Structures are given as C-alpha cells and as structure tokens.
Amino acid sequence: MDVGLRGPCHLFGHPTDELLTKIDSELSQWDSHSAQKVTKVVFGHYPMSFTASTPKKERLELLLVKHSISAYICGHLHTIFGRNIVKHHVYPDSKLTSRDGEFWEWEMGDWRTSRMMRVIAIDQGHTSYSDFDISNLNGSHEDSKTWLPTLVIPTYPLDSRTMNHLRPPSSSLTLNSIRALVLSNQPLISVTARMFDTLNGEMLLLEEMNMHILSKAGESAYMYVSEWNGGKYIDPSGTRYAYQISVVDASGIYTNSSLRPFSINQRFGELKKTWKEFIVMDIVFEHAYIFLLRLAFTILFVFFIFPKAIFHFLEKNGNYNRWVSSLFQGQLTARKAIGLFIWFFVQGCANNAVWCVQLMAIVWMIFFPWFWGEVLPD
C-alpha cells in the first residue's frame, strides 16, 4: 500500500504484476527444501475481497494456492464488521498444484482500539490462531511480569469451523495427542484438557486429561501434551465435540482457553456469520464495484435531474404554485407525504444558481478521483 489519499480512496488494494512476481519469487525459494516440511504463512494488508486484479488480470489467490500456503493473514477491516472475519478459499479444479488448492484467510482484528491480540501457532504443519482481549488490563513497566496474563493456545486439534484443512494429519503423534502452548510468567501447577459433547446444546463432560510438558522455551513458554484416543470423537457434523484447556498457576489463578469445536475425520463445521461479516469477506467487490459505482451516480443524477424536469414542466404550465399549495392544505396522507418528499428536491431546483452548484458537485465527485489519480501523477 503506497502513501497517498486515504478513505475512501484506500478502500481497495491494487497489486501490480511486478509485486506478484516478487511474491512468487519469495515463496518459490522454499520449494527446493523438499527434505523438510515447510509451512508458509503470508501477511498482507488487504483482504482478498477488497483486492483488485493486476493490470494483466492476475489474482493473488491463485498465486497463494500455487505455493500451498496455510494461511493469508490480513488487516484493513479490523473488528468493525465482527469477529468472524475469516474465509476458506477452495479451488478444486486448480491446475497450479497436484492437489485441490486451498488456504485460509484470517483478519487480524483490532489492536489499536480494541486491544485484541491474535496469536498464530504452527504445530507440525497445522496452522491455527487464538484471540485474546487484553483491553481491561492495567500495568506499568515495573510490574509488567506480573500483570501480563497467562495465554492458553490450543494447537491441536484445530477448530473445525475456521482452521480445519482437507489434508489428513501427517503423523501418529498428531492423531494420538492433544496439544497446547501456554505462555505464562508464573510457575504452572496443572494443565488439564476437557472434552465435551454439545449435541443437544448442553456441555456434557466426556473426558478429563492431565497434560504434561512436552518442551519448554525460555522462562515462560511451555508446550503441553496429553495422549488420547481421537477415534472416539468421529462425528459427521464437525462441531459436536469440543475441548477446552484449563491452566492453574502458582498464584491460584485459573485460565481457560476458548471452547474449540473439532473434527477428527476432517469434517468442516458451520461457522455462523453475521450479514456484515458475510458481505465484507465472501463478496469479491472487484466484480460488483463498477456496477455499484454507476448505480450510485445514476441515483445522484436522478435526484437532481428528475426534480429539475418536474419544476420546469410545472412552472411552464403555471401549475407549480397550485401544486405546492395542495401539499400544505388538508390532512396529511401517504400521497401528500410522498409529494412533500419530492417537493423538497424540486424546491432546491427553483434557484438555478444553487442547482448548478449541486450538479457541479456531482460531476466533481465523478471526475476528481480520476483526475487526481491518473492525470496529475502522469
């Protein structure tokens, strides 16, 4: 994103063909590492729904599918439109790879105003995220090690609604263990995994497992694991079973992860989106933008040209004053209410100077962005 005009001119991202070539080159350097498994995550500002094609009509999505990335992490929308700003991209007829092309797109949320932090975790190729709201915390530099909360990040199984992939698990450890990353400045007393059945809308506890440390990094990062029999949790719905990780630290504080639906048999669970979340992520606005733009300008012209035509016709026949008087006499009806709405715009056309200024404003809105963005830079 270049420095330039802000809203609404920065609503869309406009990648160039040179940028896509550069991204292709950056991601291609890992293809030679065939001896080791590489998980690729791409970060960008704009979501795909607000990203335009390049001048050669190339799209960024196909490039990401080509290089088998796990997730595309974006911003731009923040949490204005909701918390479920995610989308699963699937290209079953992709000719760029030897398998079905797919990747997840995740909006990062809003740190600036909402103080929401999204932590991305990669566990044996399984990419996931956990969200944390720390807007209610107060701390200073001196007590930063005590006021920072314990973060519990489940890394497997994945959330069947927003993280599950079509690819099967890659190892026996993946199938036979449940894992979580815990970040804490306090010594930990216990870490427990609880499995629930939510079939009837109730939280029925099925199993409780104590987790032990698999590895540790530094003084505050712990990887916990517990063996389990994942075969007991096969269900076609994808969201029947869920789990939660509970942590107790040395100060006696309990910290629970969010409840995470999962599916061992790789069934996708239904993610309930609001209409705002659906509009901003599931509609590619590049296809609708020209239509919406022309429709908006057409409506503006109608609001100023049509009333002018009515005013000219009524005044020419000497009926304008009589028509206005009829609107303000007698009881208010639905027909008169519509007439008063029309009169509001017609009256604005009575003064030619005012009407011409309004018309010039519309013409300015249409041509000024083009003049500023195309003529002046060139």
Coordinates of C-alpha atoms in Angstrom, one line a residue:
M1 CA 0.0 0.0 0.0
D2 CA 1.6 3.2 -1.2
V3 CA 1.3 6.5 0.7
G4 CA -1.5 8.6 -0.8
L5 CA -5.1 9.6 -0.4
R6 CA -6.9 7.9 2.5
G7 CA -10.6 7.0 2.9
P8 CA -12.4 6.3 0.8
C9 CA -9.7 6.2 -1.8
H10 CA -7.7 3.5 0.0
L11 CA -10.7 1.1 0.2
F12 CA -9.2 -1.3 -2.3
G13 CA -5.7 -2.8 -2.7
H14 CA -4.2 -2.6 -6.2
P15 CA -1.3 -5.1 -6.6
T16 CA 0.9 -4.7 -9.6
D17 CA 2.2 -7.5 -11.8
E18 CA 5.7 -6.7 -10.6
L19 CA 4.5 -7.3 -6.9
L20 CA 3.0 -10.7 -7.8
T21 CA 6.3 -11.7 -9.5
K22 CA 8.2 -10.7 -6.4
I23 CA 5.9 -12.7 -4.1
D24 CA 6.2 -15.6 -6.4
S25 CA 9.9 -15.5 -6.2
E26 CA 9.9 -15.1 -2.4
L27 CA 7.7 -18.2 -2.0
S28 CA 9.5 -20.2 -4.6
Q29 CA 12.8 -20.2 -2.7
W30 CA 11.3 -22.7 -0.2
D31 CA 10.3 -25.2 -2.9
S32 CA 13.8 -26.6 -3.0
H33 CA 13.6 -27.7 0.6
S34 CA 12.0 -30.9 -0.3
A35 CA 13.7 -32.8 2.6
Q36 CA 11.9 -30.9 5.2
K37 CA 8.3 -29.8 5.6
V38 CA 7.8 -26.1 5.3
T39 CA 4.7 -24.2 6.4
K40 CA 4.0 -21.0 4.6
V41 CA 2.1 -18.1 6.0
V42 CA 1.6 -14.8 4.1
F43 CA 0.8 -11.5 5.7
G44 CA -0.8 -8.6 3.8
H45 CA -2.9 -5.5 4.5
Y46 CA -6.0 -6.0 2.3
P47 CA -8.4 -9.0 2.4
M48 CA -8.9 -10.8 -0.9
S49 CA -12.5 -9.4 -1.1
F50 CA -11.0 -5.8 -1.3
T51 CA -8.1 -6.7 -3.5
A52 CA -8.3 -5.9 -7.2
S53 CA -6.7 -7.8 -10.1
T54 CA -3.4 -6.7 -11.6
P55 CA -3.3 -4.8 -14.9
K56 CA -2.8 -8.2 -16.5
K57 CA -5.9 -9.6 -14.7
E58 CA -3.9 -11.8 -12.4
R59 CA -5.2 -12.5 -8.9
L60 CA -3.2 -13.0 -5.7
E61 CA -5.4 -16.0 -4.6
L62 CA -4.1 -18.3 -7.4
L63 CA -0.5 -17.4 -6.5
L64 CA -1.1 -18.4 -2.9
V65 CA -2.7 -21.7 -4.0
K66 CA 0.2 -22.4 -6.3
H67 CA 2.6 -22.3 -3.3
S68 CA 0.3 -24.2 -0.9
I69 CA 0.3 -21.6 1.8
S70 CA -1.6 -22.4 5.0
A71 CA -3.0 -19.0 5.8
Y72 CA -3.2 -15.5 4.5
I73 CA -3.3 -13.0 7.4
C74 CA -4.7 -9.6 6.6
G75 CA -5.9 -6.4 8.3
H76 CA -7.8 -3.4 6.9
L77 CA -11.3 -4.3 8.3
H78 CA -10.4 -4.6 12.0
T79 CA -13.3 -5.6 14.2
I80 CA -15.8 -3.0 12.8
F81 CA -17.8 -5.7 11.0
G82 CA -17.4 -8.5 13.5
R83 CA -15.0 -11.1 15.0
N84 CA -15.5 -13.9 12.4
I85 CA -13.8 -12.1 9.5
V86 CA -12.4 -15.3 8.0
K87 CA -12.8 -17.2 4.7
H88 CA -11.8 -20.6 3.4
H89 CA -10.6 -20.5 -0.2
V90 CA -11.0 -23.7 -2.1
Y91 CA -10.1 -24.3 -5.7
P92 CA -11.0 -27.9 -6.6
D93 CA -10.1 -27.5 -10.3
S94 CA -6.8 -25.8 -9.7
K95 CA -4.2 -26.6 -12.4
L96 CA -1.4 -25.0 -10.4
T97 CA -1.0 -27.9 -7.9
S98 CA -1.3 -31.6 -8.0
R99 CA -4.0 -31.5 -5.3
D100 CA -7.0 -29.4 -4.6
G101 CA -5.9 -25.8 -3.9
E102 CA -7.0 -24.2 -0.6
F103 CA -6.0 -21.8 2.1
W104 CA -7.5 -19.9 5.0
E105 CA -7.8 -16.1 5.1
W106 CA -7.9 -14.5 8.6
E107 CA -8.4 -10.9 9.5
M108 CA -6.1 -10.0 12.5
G109 CA -8.7 -8.0 14.4
D110 CA -8.0 -4.6 16.0
W111 CA -5.1 -3.9 18.4
R112 CA -5.3 -0.1 18.1
T113 CA -8.8 0.5 19.5
S114 CA -10.0 -2.9 20.9
R115 CA -6.7 -4.2 22.2
M116 CA -7.4 -7.6 20.7
M117 CA -4.3 -9.8 20.1
R118 CA -4.3 -12.8 17.7
V119 CA -1.6 -15.4 18.3
I120 CA -0.7 -17.6 15.3
A121 CA 0.6 -21.1 16.1
I122 CA 2.1 -23.7 13.8
D123 CA 2.2 -27.2 15.2
Q124 CA 3.6 -29.9 12.8
G125 CA 2.2 -28.0 9.9
H126 CA -1.2 -27.4 11.5
T127 CA -1.7 -23.6 11.5
S128 CA -4.2 -22.1 14.0
Y129 CA -4.9 -18.9 15.9
S130 CA -6.2 -17.9 19.3
D131 CA -7.6 -14.4 20.1
F132 CA -7.1 -12.6 23.4
D133 CA -8.8 -9.4 24.6
I134 CA -6.5 -7.6 27.0
S135 CA -8.3 -4.2 26.9
N136 CA -9.2 -4.4 30.6
L137 CA -5.6 -4.9 31.8
N138 CA -3.6 -2.2 33.6
G139 CA 0.1 -2.4 34.1
S140 CA 3.3 -0.4 34.3
H141 CA 6.8 -1.1 33.2
E142 CA 7.8 -2.1 36.7
D143 CA 5.2 -4.8 37.2
S144 CA 5.0 -6.0 33.6
K145 CA 5.9 -9.5 34.5
T146 CA 3.0 -9.9 36.9
W147 CA 0.2 -8.1 35.1
L148 CA 0.6 -9.9 31.8
P149 CA -2.0 -12.6 31.6
T150 CA -1.4 -16.3 31.0
L151 CA -2.2 -17.2 27.4
V152 CA -3.5 -20.6 26.6
I153 CA -3.2 -21.5 22.9
P154 CA -4.6 -24.9 21.8
T155 CA -2.6 -26.1 18.8
Y156 CA -4.3 -29.5 18.1
P157 CA -7.0 -30.4 17.3
L158 CA -7.8 -27.5 15.1
D159 CA -11.0 -25.6 15.1
S160 CA -13.3 -27.3 12.6
R161 CA -15.1 -24.1 11.7
T162 CA -12.1 -21.8 10.9
M163 CA -8.9 -23.8 10.8
N164 CA -9.7 -27.3 9.6
H165 CA -7.9 -28.4 6.4
L166 CA -8.8 -31.0 3.8
R167 CA -5.4 -32.6 4.1
P168 CA -5.2 -35.5 6.6
P169 CA -3.0 -35.5 9.7
S170 CA 0.6 -36.3 8.8
S171 CA 1.8 -38.3 11.8
S172 CA 0.8 -40.7 14.6
L173 CA 1.6 -38.0 17.1
T174 CA -1.0 -35.8 15.5
L175 CA -3.7 -38.4 15.8
N176 CA -2.9 -39.7 19.3
S177 CA -2.3 -36.5 21.2
I178 CA -3.9 -33.2 22.2
R179 CA -1.5 -30.3 22.5
A180 CA -1.5 -26.7 23.7
L181 CA 1.0 -23.9 24.1
V182 CA 1.0 -22.0 27.4
L183 CA 2.7 -18.6 27.8
S184 CA 2.9 -17.6 31.5
N185 CA 5.2 -15.6 33.7
Q186 CA 4.0 -17.7 36.7
P187 CA 5.0 -21.3 37.5
L188 CA 2.2 -23.7 36.5
I189 CA 0.6 -26.1 38.9
S190 CA -1.6 -28.0 36.5
V191 CA -2.8 -28.1 32.9
T192 CA -6.0 -30.0 32.0
A193 CA -7.8 -30.9 28.8
R194 CA -11.6 -31.4 29.0
M195 CA -13.6 -33.0 26.2
F196 CA -17.3 -32.0 25.8
D197 CA -20.3 -33.3 23.8
T198 CA -22.5 -30.4 22.6
L199 CA -25.0 -32.5 20.6
N200 CA -28.1 -31.3 22.5
G201 CA -26.9 -27.8 23.1
E202 CA -25.5 -28.7 26.5
M203 CA -22.0 -29.0 27.7
L204 CA -21.7 -32.7 28.7
L205 CA -18.2 -33.5 30.1
L206 CA -16.9 -36.7 28.5
E207 CA -13.3 -36.9 29.5
E208 CA -10.7 -35.0 31.5
M209 CA -7.0 -35.5 30.9
N210 CA -4.0 -34.2 32.7
M211 CA -1.4 -32.7 30.4
H212 CA 2.4 -32.9 30.8
I213 CA 5.2 -30.7 29.5
L214 CA 6.5 -31.8 26.1
S215 CA 9.0 -29.0 25.7
K216 CA 9.9 -25.6 27.1
A217 CA 11.4 -22.4 25.6
G218 CA 12.9 -19.7 27.8
E219 CA 11.2 -19.0 31.1
S220 CA 7.6 -18.6 30.1
A221 CA 6.7 -20.8 27.0
Y222 CA 5.6 -24.3 27.6
M223 CA 4.3 -27.0 25.2
Y224 CA 1.9 -29.3 26.9
V225 CA 0.7 -32.6 25.5
S226 CA -1.7 -35.5 26.5
E227 CA -2.3 -38.8 24.8
W228 CA -5.8 -39.5 23.8
N229 CA -7.9 -41.8 21.6
G230 CA -9.1 -39.5 18.9
G231 CA -11.1 -42.3 17.2
K232 CA -13.8 -41.9 19.9
Y233 CA -14.7 -38.5 18.6
I234 CA -15.6 -39.2 15.0
D235 CA -18.9 -37.4 14.0
P236 CA -20.2 -36.2 10.6
S237 CA -21.4 -32.9 12.0
G238 CA -17.9 -31.4 12.6
T239 CA -19.0 -29.4 15.6
R240 CA -20.5 -31.9 18.0
Y241 CA -17.3 -32.4 20.1
A242 CA -15.3 -29.5 21.6
Y243 CA -12.5 -29.2 24.1
Q244 CA -11.1 -26.6 26.5
I245 CA -7.7 -26.3 28.1
S246 CA -7.6 -25.2 31.8
V247 CA -4.5 -23.9 33.5
V248 CA -3.8 -23.2 37.2
D249 CA -0.7 -21.2 38.0
A250 CA 1.3 -20.9 41.3
S251 CA -0.8 -17.9 42.4
G252 CA -4.0 -19.9 42.2
I253 CA -5.4 -18.1 39.1
Y254 CA -7.4 -20.3 36.7
T255 CA -7.1 -19.6 33.0
N256 CA -9.3 -21.3 30.4
S257 CA -8.9 -21.3 26.6
S258 CA -11.9 -20.6 24.5
L259 CA -14.1 -23.6 23.7
R260 CA -12.9 -25.1 20.4
P261 CA -15.1 -27.4 18.3
F262 CA -13.0 -30.1 16.4
S263 CA -13.4 -32.9 13.9
I264 CA -11.0 -35.9 13.8
N265 CA -12.5 -37.1 10.4
Q266 CA -11.8 -33.7 8.8
R267 CA -15.4 -32.6 8.6
F268 CA -16.0 -28.8 8.4
G269 CA -18.2 -27.3 11.0
E270 CA -20.6 -24.5 10.1
L271 CA -19.4 -21.0 11.1
K272 CA -22.3 -18.7 11.7
K273 CA -21.5 -15.3 10.3
T274 CA -23.5 -12.1 10.6
W275 CA -24.6 -10.5 7.4
K276 CA -21.9 -7.8 7.8
E277 CA -19.2 -10.5 8.1
F278 CA -20.5 -12.3 5.0
I279 CA -20.6 -9.1 2.9
V280 CA -17.1 -7.9 3.6
M281 CA -15.4 -11.4 3.2
D282 CA -17.4 -13.5 0.9
I283 CA -18.2 -10.9 -1.8
V284 CA -15.3 -10.0 -4.2
F285 CA -16.1 -6.3 -4.6
E286 CA -13.9 -6.0 -7.7
H287 CA -16.8 -7.7 -9.6
A288 CA -19.5 -5.5 -8.1
Y289 CA -17.7 -2.2 -7.7
I290 CA -18.3 -0.8 -11.2
F291 CA -22.0 -1.7 -11.0
L292 CA -22.4 -0.2 -7.6
L293 CA -20.4 3.0 -8.6
R294 CA -22.5 3.6 -11.7
L295 CA -25.7 2.9 -9.7
A296 CA -24.7 5.4 -7.1
F297 CA -24.0 8.1 -9.6
T298 CA -27.2 7.3 -11.5
I299 CA -29.2 7.7 -8.3
L300 CA -27.5 11.1 -7.6
F301 CA -28.3 12.3 -11.1
V302 CA -31.9 11.2 -10.8
F303 CA -32.2 13.1 -7.5
F304 CA -31.1 16.3 -9.2
I305 CA -32.2 15.9 -12.9
F306 CA -35.7 14.5 -12.3
P307 CA -36.8 17.2 -9.8
K308 CA -35.5 19.9 -12.2
A309 CA -37.6 18.4 -15.0
I310 CA -40.7 18.4 -12.7
F311 CA -40.1 22.0 -11.8
H312 CA -39.6 23.0 -15.4
F313 CA -42.8 21.3 -16.5
L314 CA -45.0 22.6 -13.7
E315 CA -43.7 26.2 -14.0
K316 CA -44.1 26.2 -17.7
N317 CA -47.7 25.3 -17.4
G318 CA -48.3 27.7 -14.5
N319 CA -49.2 24.9 -12.1
Y320 CA -46.2 25.0 -9.7
N321 CA -47.7 27.3 -7.0
R322 CA -51.0 25.4 -7.2
W323 CA -49.3 22.1 -6.7
V324 CA -47.3 23.3 -3.7
S325 CA -50.4 24.8 -2.1
S326 CA -52.2 21.5 -2.4
L327 CA -49.4 19.8 -0.5
F328 CA -49.9 22.0 2.6
Q329 CA -53.7 22.0 2.7
G330 CA -55.9 19.4 4.4
Q331 CA -54.8 16.3 6.3
L332 CA -51.5 14.6 5.7
T333 CA -51.8 11.4 3.7
A334 CA -49.3 9.0 2.3
R335 CA -49.7 10.6 -1.1
K336 CA -49.0 14.0 0.3
A337 CA -46.0 12.7 2.3
I338 CA -44.5 11.4 -1.0
G339 CA -45.4 14.8 -2.6
L340 CA -43.6 16.7 0.2
F341 CA -40.5 14.5 -0.2
I342 CA -40.5 15.3 -4.0
W343 CA -41.2 19.0 -3.3
F344 CA -38.1 19.2 -1.0
F345 CA -35.9 18.4 -4.0
V346 CA -38.0 20.3 -6.5
Q347 CA -37.7 23.5 -4.4
G348 CA -34.0 23.2 -4.5
C349 CA -34.1 23.4 -8.3
A350 CA -36.1 26.7 -8.2
N351 CA -32.8 28.6 -7.8
N352 CA -30.7 28.0 -10.9
A353 CA -27.5 29.0 -9.2
V354 CA -28.0 26.6 -6.3
W355 CA -29.0 23.8 -8.6
C356 CA -25.9 24.3 -10.8
V357 CA -23.6 24.2 -7.8
Q358 CA -25.2 20.9 -6.7
L359 CA -24.8 19.5 -10.2
M360 CA -21.1 20.6 -10.3
A361 CA -20.6 18.8 -7.0
I362 CA -21.8 15.6 -8.5
V363 CA -19.6 16.0 -11.6
W364 CA -16.7 16.8 -9.3
M365 CA -17.1 13.6 -7.3
I366 CA -17.2 11.6 -10.5
F367 CA -14.2 13.0 -12.3
F368 CA -11.9 14.4 -9.5
P369 CA -10.6 10.9 -8.3
W370 CA -9.7 10.1 -11.9
F371 CA -8.1 13.5 -12.5
W372 CA -6.1 13.3 -9.2
G373 CA -5.1 9.6 -9.6
E374 CA -4.4 9.4 -13.4
V375 CA -3.8 12.9 -14.8
L376 CA -1.8 14.7 -12.1
P377 CA 0.7 11.8 -11.3
D378 CA 1.4 11.2 -15.0

